[in-house]
CSV table of C-alpha atoms and ligand atoms in Angstrom, one decimal:
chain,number,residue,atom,x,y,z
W,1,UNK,CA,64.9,-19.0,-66.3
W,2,UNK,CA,67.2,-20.1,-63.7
W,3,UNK,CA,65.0,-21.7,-60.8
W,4,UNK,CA,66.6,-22.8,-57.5
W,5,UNK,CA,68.6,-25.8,-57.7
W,6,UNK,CA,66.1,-27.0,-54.6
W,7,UNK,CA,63.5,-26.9,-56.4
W,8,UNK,CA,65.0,-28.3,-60.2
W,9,UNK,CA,65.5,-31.6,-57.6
W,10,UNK,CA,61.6,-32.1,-58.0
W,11,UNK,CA,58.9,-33.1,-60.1
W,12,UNK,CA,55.4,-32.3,-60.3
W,13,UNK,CA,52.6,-34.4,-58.2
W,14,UNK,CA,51.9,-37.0,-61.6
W,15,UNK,CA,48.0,-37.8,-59.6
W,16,UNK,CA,47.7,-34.0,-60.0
W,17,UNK,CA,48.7,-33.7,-63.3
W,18,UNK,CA,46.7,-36.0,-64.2
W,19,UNK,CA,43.9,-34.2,-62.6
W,20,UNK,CA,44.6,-31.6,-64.8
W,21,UNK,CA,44.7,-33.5,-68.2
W,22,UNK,CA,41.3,-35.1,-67.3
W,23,UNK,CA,39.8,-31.4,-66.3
W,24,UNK,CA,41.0,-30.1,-70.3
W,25,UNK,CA,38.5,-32.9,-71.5
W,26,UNK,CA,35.6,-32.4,-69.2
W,27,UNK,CA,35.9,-28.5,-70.3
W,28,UNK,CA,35.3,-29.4,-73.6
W,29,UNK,CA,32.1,-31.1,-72.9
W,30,UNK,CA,34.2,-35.1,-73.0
W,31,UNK,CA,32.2,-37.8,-70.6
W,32,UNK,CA,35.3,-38.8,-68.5
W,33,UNK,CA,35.3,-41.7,-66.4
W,34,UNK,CA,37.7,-40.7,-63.9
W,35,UNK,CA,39.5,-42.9,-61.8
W,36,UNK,CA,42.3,-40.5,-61.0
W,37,UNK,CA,41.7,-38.6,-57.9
W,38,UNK,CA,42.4,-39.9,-55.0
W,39,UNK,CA,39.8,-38.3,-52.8
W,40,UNK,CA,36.6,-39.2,-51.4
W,41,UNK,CA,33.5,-38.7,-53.9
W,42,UNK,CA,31.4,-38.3,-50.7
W,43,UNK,CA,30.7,-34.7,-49.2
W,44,UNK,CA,32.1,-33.6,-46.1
W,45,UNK,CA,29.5,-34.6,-43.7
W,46,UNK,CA,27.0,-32.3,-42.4
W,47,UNK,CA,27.8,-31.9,-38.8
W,48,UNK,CA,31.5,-30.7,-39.8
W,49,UNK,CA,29.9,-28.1,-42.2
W,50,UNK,CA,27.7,-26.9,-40.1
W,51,UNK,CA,30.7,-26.4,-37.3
W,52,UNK,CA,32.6,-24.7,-40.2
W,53,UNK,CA,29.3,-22.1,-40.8
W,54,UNK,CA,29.2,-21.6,-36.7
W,55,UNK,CA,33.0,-20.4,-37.0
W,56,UNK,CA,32.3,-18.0,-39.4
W,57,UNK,CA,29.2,-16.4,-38.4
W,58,UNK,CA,31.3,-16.1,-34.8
W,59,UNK,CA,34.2,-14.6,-36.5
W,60,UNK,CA,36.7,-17.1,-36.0
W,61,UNK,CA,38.1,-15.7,-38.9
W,62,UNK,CA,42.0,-14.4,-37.5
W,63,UNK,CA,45.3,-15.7,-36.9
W,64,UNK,CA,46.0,-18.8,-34.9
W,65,UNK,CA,48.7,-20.1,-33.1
W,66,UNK,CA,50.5,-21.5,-35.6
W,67,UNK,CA,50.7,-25.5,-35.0
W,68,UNK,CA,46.2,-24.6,-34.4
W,69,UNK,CA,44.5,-24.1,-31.5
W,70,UNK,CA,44.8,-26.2,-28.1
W,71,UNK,CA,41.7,-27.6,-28.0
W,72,UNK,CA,42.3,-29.0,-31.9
W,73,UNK,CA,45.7,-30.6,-30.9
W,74,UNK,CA,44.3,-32.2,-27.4
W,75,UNK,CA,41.3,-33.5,-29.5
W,76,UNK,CA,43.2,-34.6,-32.2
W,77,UNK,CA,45.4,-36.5,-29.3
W,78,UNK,CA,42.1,-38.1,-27.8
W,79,UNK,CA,41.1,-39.1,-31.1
W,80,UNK,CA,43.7,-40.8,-31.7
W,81,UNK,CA,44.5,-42.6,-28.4
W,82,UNK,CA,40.2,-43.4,-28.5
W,83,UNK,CA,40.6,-44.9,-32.0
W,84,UNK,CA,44.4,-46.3,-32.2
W,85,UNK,CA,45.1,-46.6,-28.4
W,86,UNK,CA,48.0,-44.5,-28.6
W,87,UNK,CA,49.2,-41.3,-25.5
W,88,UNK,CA,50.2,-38.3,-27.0
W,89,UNK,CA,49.8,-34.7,-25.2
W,90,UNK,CA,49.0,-31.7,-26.8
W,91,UNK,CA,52.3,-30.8,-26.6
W,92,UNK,CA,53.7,-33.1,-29.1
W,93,UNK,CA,50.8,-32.7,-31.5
W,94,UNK,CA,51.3,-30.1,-34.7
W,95,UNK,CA,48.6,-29.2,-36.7
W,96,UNK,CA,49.1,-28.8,-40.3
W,97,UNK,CA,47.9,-27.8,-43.7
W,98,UNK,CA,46.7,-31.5,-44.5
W,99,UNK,CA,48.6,-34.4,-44.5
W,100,UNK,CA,50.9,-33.8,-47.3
W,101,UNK,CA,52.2,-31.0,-45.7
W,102,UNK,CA,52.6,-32.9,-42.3
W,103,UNK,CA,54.8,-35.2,-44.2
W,104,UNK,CA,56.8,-32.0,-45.7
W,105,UNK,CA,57.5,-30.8,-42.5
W,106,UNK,CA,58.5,-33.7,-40.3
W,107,UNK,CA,61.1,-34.7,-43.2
W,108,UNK,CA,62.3,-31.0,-43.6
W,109,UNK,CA,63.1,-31.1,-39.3
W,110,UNK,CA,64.5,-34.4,-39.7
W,111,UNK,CA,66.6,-35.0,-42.7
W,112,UNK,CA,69.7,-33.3,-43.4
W,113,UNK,CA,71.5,-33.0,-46.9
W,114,UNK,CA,72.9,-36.5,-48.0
W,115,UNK,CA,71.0,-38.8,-45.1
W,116,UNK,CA,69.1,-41.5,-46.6
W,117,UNK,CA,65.5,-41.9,-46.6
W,118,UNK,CA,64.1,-45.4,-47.2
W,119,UNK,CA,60.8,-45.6,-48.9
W,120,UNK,CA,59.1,-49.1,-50.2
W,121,UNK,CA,57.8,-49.2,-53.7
W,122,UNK,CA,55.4,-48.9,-55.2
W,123,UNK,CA,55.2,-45.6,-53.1
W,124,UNK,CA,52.7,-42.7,-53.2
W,125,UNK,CA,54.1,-40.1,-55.7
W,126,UNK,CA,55.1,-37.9,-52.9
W,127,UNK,CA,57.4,-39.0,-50.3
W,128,UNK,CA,60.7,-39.4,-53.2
W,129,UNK,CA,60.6,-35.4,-54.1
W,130,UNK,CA,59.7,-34.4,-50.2
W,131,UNK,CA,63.0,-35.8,-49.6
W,132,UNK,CA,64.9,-34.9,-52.6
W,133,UNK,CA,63.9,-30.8,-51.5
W,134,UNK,CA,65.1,-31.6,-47.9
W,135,UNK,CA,68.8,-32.9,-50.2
W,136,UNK,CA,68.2,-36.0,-48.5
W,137,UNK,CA,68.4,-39.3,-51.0
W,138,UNK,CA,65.2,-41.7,-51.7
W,139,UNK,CA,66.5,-45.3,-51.3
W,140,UNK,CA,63.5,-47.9,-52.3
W,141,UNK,CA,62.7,-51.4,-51.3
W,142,UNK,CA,60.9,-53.2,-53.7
W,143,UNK,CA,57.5,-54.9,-52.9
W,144,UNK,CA,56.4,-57.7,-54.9
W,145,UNK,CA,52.5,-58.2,-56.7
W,146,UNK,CA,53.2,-62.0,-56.1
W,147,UNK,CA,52.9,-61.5,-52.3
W,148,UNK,CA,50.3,-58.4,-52.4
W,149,UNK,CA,53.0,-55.8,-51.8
W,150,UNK,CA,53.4,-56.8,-48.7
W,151,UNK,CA,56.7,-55.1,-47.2
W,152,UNK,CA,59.1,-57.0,-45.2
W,153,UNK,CA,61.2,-56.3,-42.3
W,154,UNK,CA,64.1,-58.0,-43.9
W,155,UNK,CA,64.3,-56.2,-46.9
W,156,UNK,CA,64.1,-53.3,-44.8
W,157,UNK,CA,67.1,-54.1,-42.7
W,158,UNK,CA,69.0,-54.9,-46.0
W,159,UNK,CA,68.5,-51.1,-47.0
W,160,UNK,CA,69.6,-49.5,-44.1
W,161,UNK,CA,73.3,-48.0,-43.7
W,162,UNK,CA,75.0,-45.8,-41.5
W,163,UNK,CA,73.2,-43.1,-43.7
W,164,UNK,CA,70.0,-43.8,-42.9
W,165,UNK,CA,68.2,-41.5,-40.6
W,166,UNK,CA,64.6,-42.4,-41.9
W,167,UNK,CA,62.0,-45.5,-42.8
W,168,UNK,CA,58.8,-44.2,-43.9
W,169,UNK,CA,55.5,-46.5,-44.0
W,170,UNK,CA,52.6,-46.0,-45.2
W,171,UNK,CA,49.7,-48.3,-44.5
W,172,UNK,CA,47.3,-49.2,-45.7
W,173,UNK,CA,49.4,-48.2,-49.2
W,174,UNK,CA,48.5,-45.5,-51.9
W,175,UNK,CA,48.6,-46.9,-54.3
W,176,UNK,CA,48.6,-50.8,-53.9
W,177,UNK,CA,46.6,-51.2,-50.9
W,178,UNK,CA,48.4,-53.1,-49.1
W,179,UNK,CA,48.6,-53.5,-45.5
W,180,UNK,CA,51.8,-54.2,-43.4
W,181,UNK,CA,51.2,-56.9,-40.7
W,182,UNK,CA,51.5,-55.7,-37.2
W,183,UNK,CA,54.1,-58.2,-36.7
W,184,UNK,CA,56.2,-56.7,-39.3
W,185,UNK,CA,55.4,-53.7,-38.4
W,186,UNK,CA,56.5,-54.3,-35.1
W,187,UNK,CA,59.9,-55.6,-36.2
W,188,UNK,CA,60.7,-52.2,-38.4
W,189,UNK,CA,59.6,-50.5,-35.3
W,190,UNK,CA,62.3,-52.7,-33.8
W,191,UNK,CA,65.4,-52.2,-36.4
W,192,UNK,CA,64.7,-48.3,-35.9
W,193,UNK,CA,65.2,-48.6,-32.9
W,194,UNK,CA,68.1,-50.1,-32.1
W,195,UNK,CA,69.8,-48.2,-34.9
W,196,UNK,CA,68.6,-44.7,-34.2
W,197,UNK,CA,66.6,-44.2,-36.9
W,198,UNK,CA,62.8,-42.7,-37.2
W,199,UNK,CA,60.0,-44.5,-38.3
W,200,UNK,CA,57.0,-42.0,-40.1
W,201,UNK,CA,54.4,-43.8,-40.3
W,202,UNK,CA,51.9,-42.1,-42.7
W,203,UNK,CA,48.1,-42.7,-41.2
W,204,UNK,CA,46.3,-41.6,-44.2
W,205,UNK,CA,43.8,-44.0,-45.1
W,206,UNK,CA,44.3,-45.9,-41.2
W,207,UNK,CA,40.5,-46.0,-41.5
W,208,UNK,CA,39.8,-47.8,-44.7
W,209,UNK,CA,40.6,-51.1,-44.5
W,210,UNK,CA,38.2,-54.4,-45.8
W,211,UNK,CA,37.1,-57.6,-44.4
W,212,UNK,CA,36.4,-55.8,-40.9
W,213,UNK,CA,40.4,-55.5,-39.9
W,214,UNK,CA,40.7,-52.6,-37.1
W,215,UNK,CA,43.1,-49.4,-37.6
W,216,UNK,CA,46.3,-50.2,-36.0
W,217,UNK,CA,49.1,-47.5,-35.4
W,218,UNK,CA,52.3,-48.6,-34.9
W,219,UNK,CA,52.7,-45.6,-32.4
W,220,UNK,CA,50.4,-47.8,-30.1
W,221,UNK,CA,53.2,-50.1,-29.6
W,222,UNK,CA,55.3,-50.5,-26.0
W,223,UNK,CA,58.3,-48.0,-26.0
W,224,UNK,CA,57.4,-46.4,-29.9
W,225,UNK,CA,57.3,-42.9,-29.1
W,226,UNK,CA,60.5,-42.3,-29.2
W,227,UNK,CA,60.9,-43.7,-32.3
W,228,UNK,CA,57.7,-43.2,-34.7
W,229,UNK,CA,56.3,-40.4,-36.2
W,230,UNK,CA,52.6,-40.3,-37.2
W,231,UNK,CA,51.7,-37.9,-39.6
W,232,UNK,CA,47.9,-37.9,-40.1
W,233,UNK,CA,45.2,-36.5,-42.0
W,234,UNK,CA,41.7,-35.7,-42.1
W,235,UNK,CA,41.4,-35.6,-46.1
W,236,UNK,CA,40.4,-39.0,-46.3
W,237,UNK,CA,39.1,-40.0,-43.2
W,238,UNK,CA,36.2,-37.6,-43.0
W,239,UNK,CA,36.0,-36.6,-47.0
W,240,UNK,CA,37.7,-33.1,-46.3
W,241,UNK,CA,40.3,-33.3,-48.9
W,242,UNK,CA,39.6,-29.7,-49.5
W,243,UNK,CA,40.0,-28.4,-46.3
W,244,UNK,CA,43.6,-28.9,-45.6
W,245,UNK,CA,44.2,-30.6,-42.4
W,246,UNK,CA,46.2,-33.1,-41.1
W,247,UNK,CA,48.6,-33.4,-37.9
W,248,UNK,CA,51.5,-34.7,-37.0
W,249,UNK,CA,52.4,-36.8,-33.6
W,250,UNK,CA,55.8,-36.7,-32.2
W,251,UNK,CA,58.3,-36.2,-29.5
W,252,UNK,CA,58.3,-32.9,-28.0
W,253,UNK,CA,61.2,-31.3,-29.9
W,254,UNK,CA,59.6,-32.5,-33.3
W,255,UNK,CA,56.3,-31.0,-32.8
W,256,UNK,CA,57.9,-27.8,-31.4
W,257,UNK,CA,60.4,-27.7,-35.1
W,258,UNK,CA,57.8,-28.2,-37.0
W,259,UNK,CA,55.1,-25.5,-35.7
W,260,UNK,CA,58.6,-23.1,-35.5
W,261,UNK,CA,58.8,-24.2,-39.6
W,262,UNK,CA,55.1,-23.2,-39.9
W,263,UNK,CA,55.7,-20.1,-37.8
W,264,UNK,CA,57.9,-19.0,-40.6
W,265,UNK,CA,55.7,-20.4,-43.6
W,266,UNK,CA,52.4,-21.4,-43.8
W,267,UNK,CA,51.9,-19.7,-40.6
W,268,UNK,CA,48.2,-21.5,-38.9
W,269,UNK,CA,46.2,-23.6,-41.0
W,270,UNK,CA,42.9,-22.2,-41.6
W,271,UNK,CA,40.7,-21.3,-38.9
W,272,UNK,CA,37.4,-21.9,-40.0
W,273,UNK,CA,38.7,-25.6,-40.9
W,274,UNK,CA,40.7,-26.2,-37.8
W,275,UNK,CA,36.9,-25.6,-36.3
W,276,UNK,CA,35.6,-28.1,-38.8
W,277,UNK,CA,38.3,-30.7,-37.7
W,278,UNK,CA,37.6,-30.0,-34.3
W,279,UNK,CA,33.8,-31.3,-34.9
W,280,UNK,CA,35.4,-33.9,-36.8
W,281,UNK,CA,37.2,-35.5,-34.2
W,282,UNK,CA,34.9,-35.3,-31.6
W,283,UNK,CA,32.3,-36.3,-33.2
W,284,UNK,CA,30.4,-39.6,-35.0
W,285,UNK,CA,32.3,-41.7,-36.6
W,286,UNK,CA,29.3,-43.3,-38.7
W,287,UNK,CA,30.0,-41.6,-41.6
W,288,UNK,CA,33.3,-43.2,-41.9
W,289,UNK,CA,31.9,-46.5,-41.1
W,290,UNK,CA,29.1,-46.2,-44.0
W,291,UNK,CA,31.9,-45.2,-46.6
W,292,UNK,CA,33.8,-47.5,-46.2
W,293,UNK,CA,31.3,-50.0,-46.7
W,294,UNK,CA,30.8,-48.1,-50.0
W,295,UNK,CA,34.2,-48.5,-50.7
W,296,UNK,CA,34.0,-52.6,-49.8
W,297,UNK,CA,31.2,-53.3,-52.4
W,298,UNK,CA,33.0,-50.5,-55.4
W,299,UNK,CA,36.0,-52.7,-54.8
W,300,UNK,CA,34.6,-56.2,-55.2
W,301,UNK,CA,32.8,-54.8,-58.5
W,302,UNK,CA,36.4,-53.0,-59.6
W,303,UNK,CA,38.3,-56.3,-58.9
W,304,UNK,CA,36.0,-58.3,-60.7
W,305,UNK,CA,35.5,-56.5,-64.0
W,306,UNK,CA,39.7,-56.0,-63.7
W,307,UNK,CA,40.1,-59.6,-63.3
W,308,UNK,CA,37.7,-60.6,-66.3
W,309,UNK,CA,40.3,-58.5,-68.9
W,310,UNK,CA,42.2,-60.9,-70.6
W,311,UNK,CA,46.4,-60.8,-69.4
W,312,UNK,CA,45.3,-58.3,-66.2
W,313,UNK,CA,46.7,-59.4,-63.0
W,314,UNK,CA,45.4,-57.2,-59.9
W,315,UNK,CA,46.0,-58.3,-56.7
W,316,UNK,CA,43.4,-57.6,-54.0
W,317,UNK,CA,43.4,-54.3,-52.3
W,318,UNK,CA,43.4,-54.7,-47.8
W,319,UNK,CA,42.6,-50.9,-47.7
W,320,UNK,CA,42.8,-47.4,-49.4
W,321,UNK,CA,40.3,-47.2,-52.3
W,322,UNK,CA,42.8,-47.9,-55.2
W,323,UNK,CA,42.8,-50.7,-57.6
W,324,UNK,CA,46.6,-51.6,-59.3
W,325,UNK,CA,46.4,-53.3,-61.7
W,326,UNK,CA,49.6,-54.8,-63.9
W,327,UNK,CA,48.3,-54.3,-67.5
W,328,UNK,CA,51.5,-54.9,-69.2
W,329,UNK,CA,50.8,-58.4,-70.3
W,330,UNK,CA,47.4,-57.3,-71.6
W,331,UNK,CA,46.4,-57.0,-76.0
W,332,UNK,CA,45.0,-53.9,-76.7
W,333,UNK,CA,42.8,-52.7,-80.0
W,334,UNK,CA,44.9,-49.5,-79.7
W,335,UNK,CA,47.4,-48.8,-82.7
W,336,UNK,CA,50.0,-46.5,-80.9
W,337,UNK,CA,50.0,-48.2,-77.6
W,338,UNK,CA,51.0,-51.2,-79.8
W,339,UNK,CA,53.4,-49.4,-81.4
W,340,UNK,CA,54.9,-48.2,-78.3
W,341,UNK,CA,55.2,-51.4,-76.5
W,342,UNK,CA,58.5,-53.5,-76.3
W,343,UNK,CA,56.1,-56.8,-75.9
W,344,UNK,CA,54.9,-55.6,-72.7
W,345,UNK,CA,52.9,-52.6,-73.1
W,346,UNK,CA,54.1,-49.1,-72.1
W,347,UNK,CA,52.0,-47.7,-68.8
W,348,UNK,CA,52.4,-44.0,-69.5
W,349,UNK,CA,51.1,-44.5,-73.0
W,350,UNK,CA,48.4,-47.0,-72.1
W,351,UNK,CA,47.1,-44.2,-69.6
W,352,UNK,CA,47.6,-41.3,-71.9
W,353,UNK,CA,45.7,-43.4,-74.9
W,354,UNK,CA,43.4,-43.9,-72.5
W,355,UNK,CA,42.5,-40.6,-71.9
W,356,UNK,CA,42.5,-39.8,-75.5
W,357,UNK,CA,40.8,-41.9,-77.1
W,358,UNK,CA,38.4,-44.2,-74.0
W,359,UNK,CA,38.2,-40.8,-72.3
W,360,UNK,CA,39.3,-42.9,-68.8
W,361,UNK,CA,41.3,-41.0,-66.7
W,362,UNK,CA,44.0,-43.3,-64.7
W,363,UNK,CA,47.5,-42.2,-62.5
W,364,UNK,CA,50.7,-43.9,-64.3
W,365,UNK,CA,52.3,-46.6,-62.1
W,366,UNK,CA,56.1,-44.9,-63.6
W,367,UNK,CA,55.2,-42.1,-60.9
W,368,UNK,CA,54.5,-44.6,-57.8
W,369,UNK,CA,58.1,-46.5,-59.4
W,370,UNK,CA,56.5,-49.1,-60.8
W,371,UNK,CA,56.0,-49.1,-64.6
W,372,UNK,CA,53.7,-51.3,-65.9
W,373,UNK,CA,51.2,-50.7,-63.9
W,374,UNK,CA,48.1,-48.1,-63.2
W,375,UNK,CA,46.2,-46.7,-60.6
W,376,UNK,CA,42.8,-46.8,-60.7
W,377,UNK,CA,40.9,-44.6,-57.4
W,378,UNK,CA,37.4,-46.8,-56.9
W,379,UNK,CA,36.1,-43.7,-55.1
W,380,UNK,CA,33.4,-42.6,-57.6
W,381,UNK,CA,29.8,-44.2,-58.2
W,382,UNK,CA,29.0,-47.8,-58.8
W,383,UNK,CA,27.5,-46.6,-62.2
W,384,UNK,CA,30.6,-44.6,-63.4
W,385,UNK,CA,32.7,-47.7,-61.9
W,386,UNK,CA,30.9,-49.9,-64.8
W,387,UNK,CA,31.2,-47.5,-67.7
W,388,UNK,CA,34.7,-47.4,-67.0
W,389,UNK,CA,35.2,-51.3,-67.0
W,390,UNK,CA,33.4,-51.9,-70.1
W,391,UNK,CA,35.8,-48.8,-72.1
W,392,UNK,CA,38.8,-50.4,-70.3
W,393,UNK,CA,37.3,-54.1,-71.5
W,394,UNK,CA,36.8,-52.5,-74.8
W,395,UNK,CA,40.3,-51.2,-75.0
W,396,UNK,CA,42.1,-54.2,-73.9
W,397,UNK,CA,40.6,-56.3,-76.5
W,398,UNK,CA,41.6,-57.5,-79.4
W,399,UNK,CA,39.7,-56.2,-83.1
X,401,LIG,N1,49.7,-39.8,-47.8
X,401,LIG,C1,49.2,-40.5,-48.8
X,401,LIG,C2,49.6,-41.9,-48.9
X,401,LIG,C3,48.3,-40.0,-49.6
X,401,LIG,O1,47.7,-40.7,-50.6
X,401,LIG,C4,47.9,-38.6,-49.5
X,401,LIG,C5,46.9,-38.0,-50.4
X,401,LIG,O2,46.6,-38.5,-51.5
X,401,LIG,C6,48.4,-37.9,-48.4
X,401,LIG,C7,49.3,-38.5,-47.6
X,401,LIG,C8,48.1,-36.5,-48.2
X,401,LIG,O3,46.8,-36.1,-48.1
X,401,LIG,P1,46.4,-34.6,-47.8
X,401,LIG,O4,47.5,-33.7,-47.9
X,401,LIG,O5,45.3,-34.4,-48.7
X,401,LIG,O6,45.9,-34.6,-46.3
């Protein structure tokens, strides 16, 4: 079958392939712990259901415009200059089909064949193949466990080239947690802009962060807008992975590209959710605040019980809800990941044996770049978080 060379460029999503794997076992009746998805376990709260029900019973069931309906975009715009400080209009908001696809679009307006992206590592799955379908080329700077994977501005400007027409951050980090000072932050800001190049700045998890730190946007800074792009989303923020909405802040011309792409695409996103976001956005934020005090205590038990496995190193996660653990250095009862291993033990078997034979589900660091590693998502109960530290203690021990 001959597919489009476009689309031979790119790989499937490994988080959702992993979803997948772990969904065979529970349909065969298997107690997985799963620490692979990378969405809230929490519902969508009430108030933001109940707006959804209102849309539907008053038919708000059509076409929209396509980047969603004004009042969406000007809330979304107060929302975010209420909880980031930031001045956006209407008119250079975009409403999308979740954040994903707010990243999708921005990069497809921007980036032309052979301009160079740069992208840290360890790097959520996504933003390498976004840019390999827009033919644009992935260059990565290397962040470091020993410093928390903390990205610096210097090995930032060391990447750039006359090529480059894009830095994309995302912080806090899928899947390290990691949070990029706002002093560092502030100098990328500053090397894009003297060179001409954009910033997207990828807000996902902008609300989770620990040890009381406030959401900071980089678009808040003096003289950004020009330069950064924020591409948002509601999936995490307000549980509503499943709804599909994110949004994307930009200049003018931007916003206007990327509903035109829409226009001849995806078209709106959903009604009935863009009402749900609207609720969202306007109203409480309490529900975020008592997740992510969830997320505070799941995380000191994850870091703990990681810690106590003998050759584990994890550094501590500043925000997001994933653990990273380097397991390489760590013994293991397990035959064929023994087998497998060059000294160092092999992360795509480890999380494959895993699943097999612990029936733990965890994301492969090879598919954030970073073998040797795995991703473990601390958003599931405190009870299921212990059952899956004492298999994981179990299987990196020695008989
Ligand atoms: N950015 C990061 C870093 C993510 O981890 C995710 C989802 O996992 C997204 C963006 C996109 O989220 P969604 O498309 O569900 O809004």
């Amino acid at each position: 079958m001959q597919l489009s060379e476009r689309i031979e460029r790119i790989t499937e999503s490994s988080t959702l392939a992993v979803m997948v794997e772990a969904e065979k076992y529970k349909a065969r009746g298997i107690d997985v712990v799963d620490f692979g998805p990378g969405e809230p376990d929490f519902p969508t709260p009430d108030h933001i259901k109940r707006a959804a029900i209102r849309a539907l019973e008053q038919n708000f069931t059509k076409y929209t415009p396509a980047g969603g309906i004004l009042p969406l975009r000007q809330a979304v715009c107060e929302w975010h200059h209420a909880q980031l400080g930031t001045s956006y209009q209407a008119s250079e908001c975009a409403v999308t089909v979740g954040g994903k696809h707010a990243i999708f679009n921005t990069v497809n307006v921007l980036v032309n064949s052979g301009d160079e992206v740069v992208i840290p590592v360890p790097c959520w799955v996504s933003f390498p193949d976004i840019v390999k379908y827009a033919g644009g080329k992935p260059v990565f700077v290397q962040t470091h466990e020993h410093d928390g994977f903390c990205l610096h501005s210097r090995d930032v400007e060391a990447a750039l080239t006359p090529k480059t027409r894009m830095v994309i951050v995302n912080s806090p980090s899928n899947p390290t947690g990691a949070i990029l000072p706002e002093e560092e932050f502030a100098k990328i800001l500053d090397l894009c802009r003297r060179r001409g190049i954009w910033l997207l700045t990828d807000e996902c998890y902008s609300h989770f962060l620990y040890a009381g730190r406030r959401p900071f946007s980089v678009a808040s800074l003096p003289d950004a807008k020009n330069t950064v792009i924020v591409c948002g989303s509601l999936s995490k923020t307000f549980a509503m992975t499943g709804w599909r909405v994110g949004f994307v802040l930009a200049p003018e011309p931007i916003a206007k590209a990327i509903v035109k792409l829409q226009s001849q695409s995806t078209s709106n996103p959903t009604s009935i959710a863009q009402h749900a976001a609207l609720e969202a956005v306007r109203g409480p934020m309490d529900s975020v605040a008592s997740m992510l005090a969830e997320y505070e205590r799941r995380r000191a038990r994850v870091l703990a019980g990681l810690r106590a496995i003998p050759g584990l190193a994890c550094t501590e996660p500043q925000g997001a809800f994933y653990a990273f653990p380097n397991i390489s250095a760590c013994p293991t009862r397990d035959a064929e990941c023994r087998a497998a291993s060059n000294g160092r033990l092999d992360s795509s078997v480890v999380a494959r044996r895993l699943l097999e034979s612990a029936h733990v589900a965890v994301v492969p660091g090879e598919g954030f770049g970073a073998a040797g590693y795995f991703r473990l998502s601390y958003a599931t109960s405190i009870e299921r978080i212990e059952e899956g530290l004492r298999r994981l203690t179990d299987f990196f021990s020695q008989d």
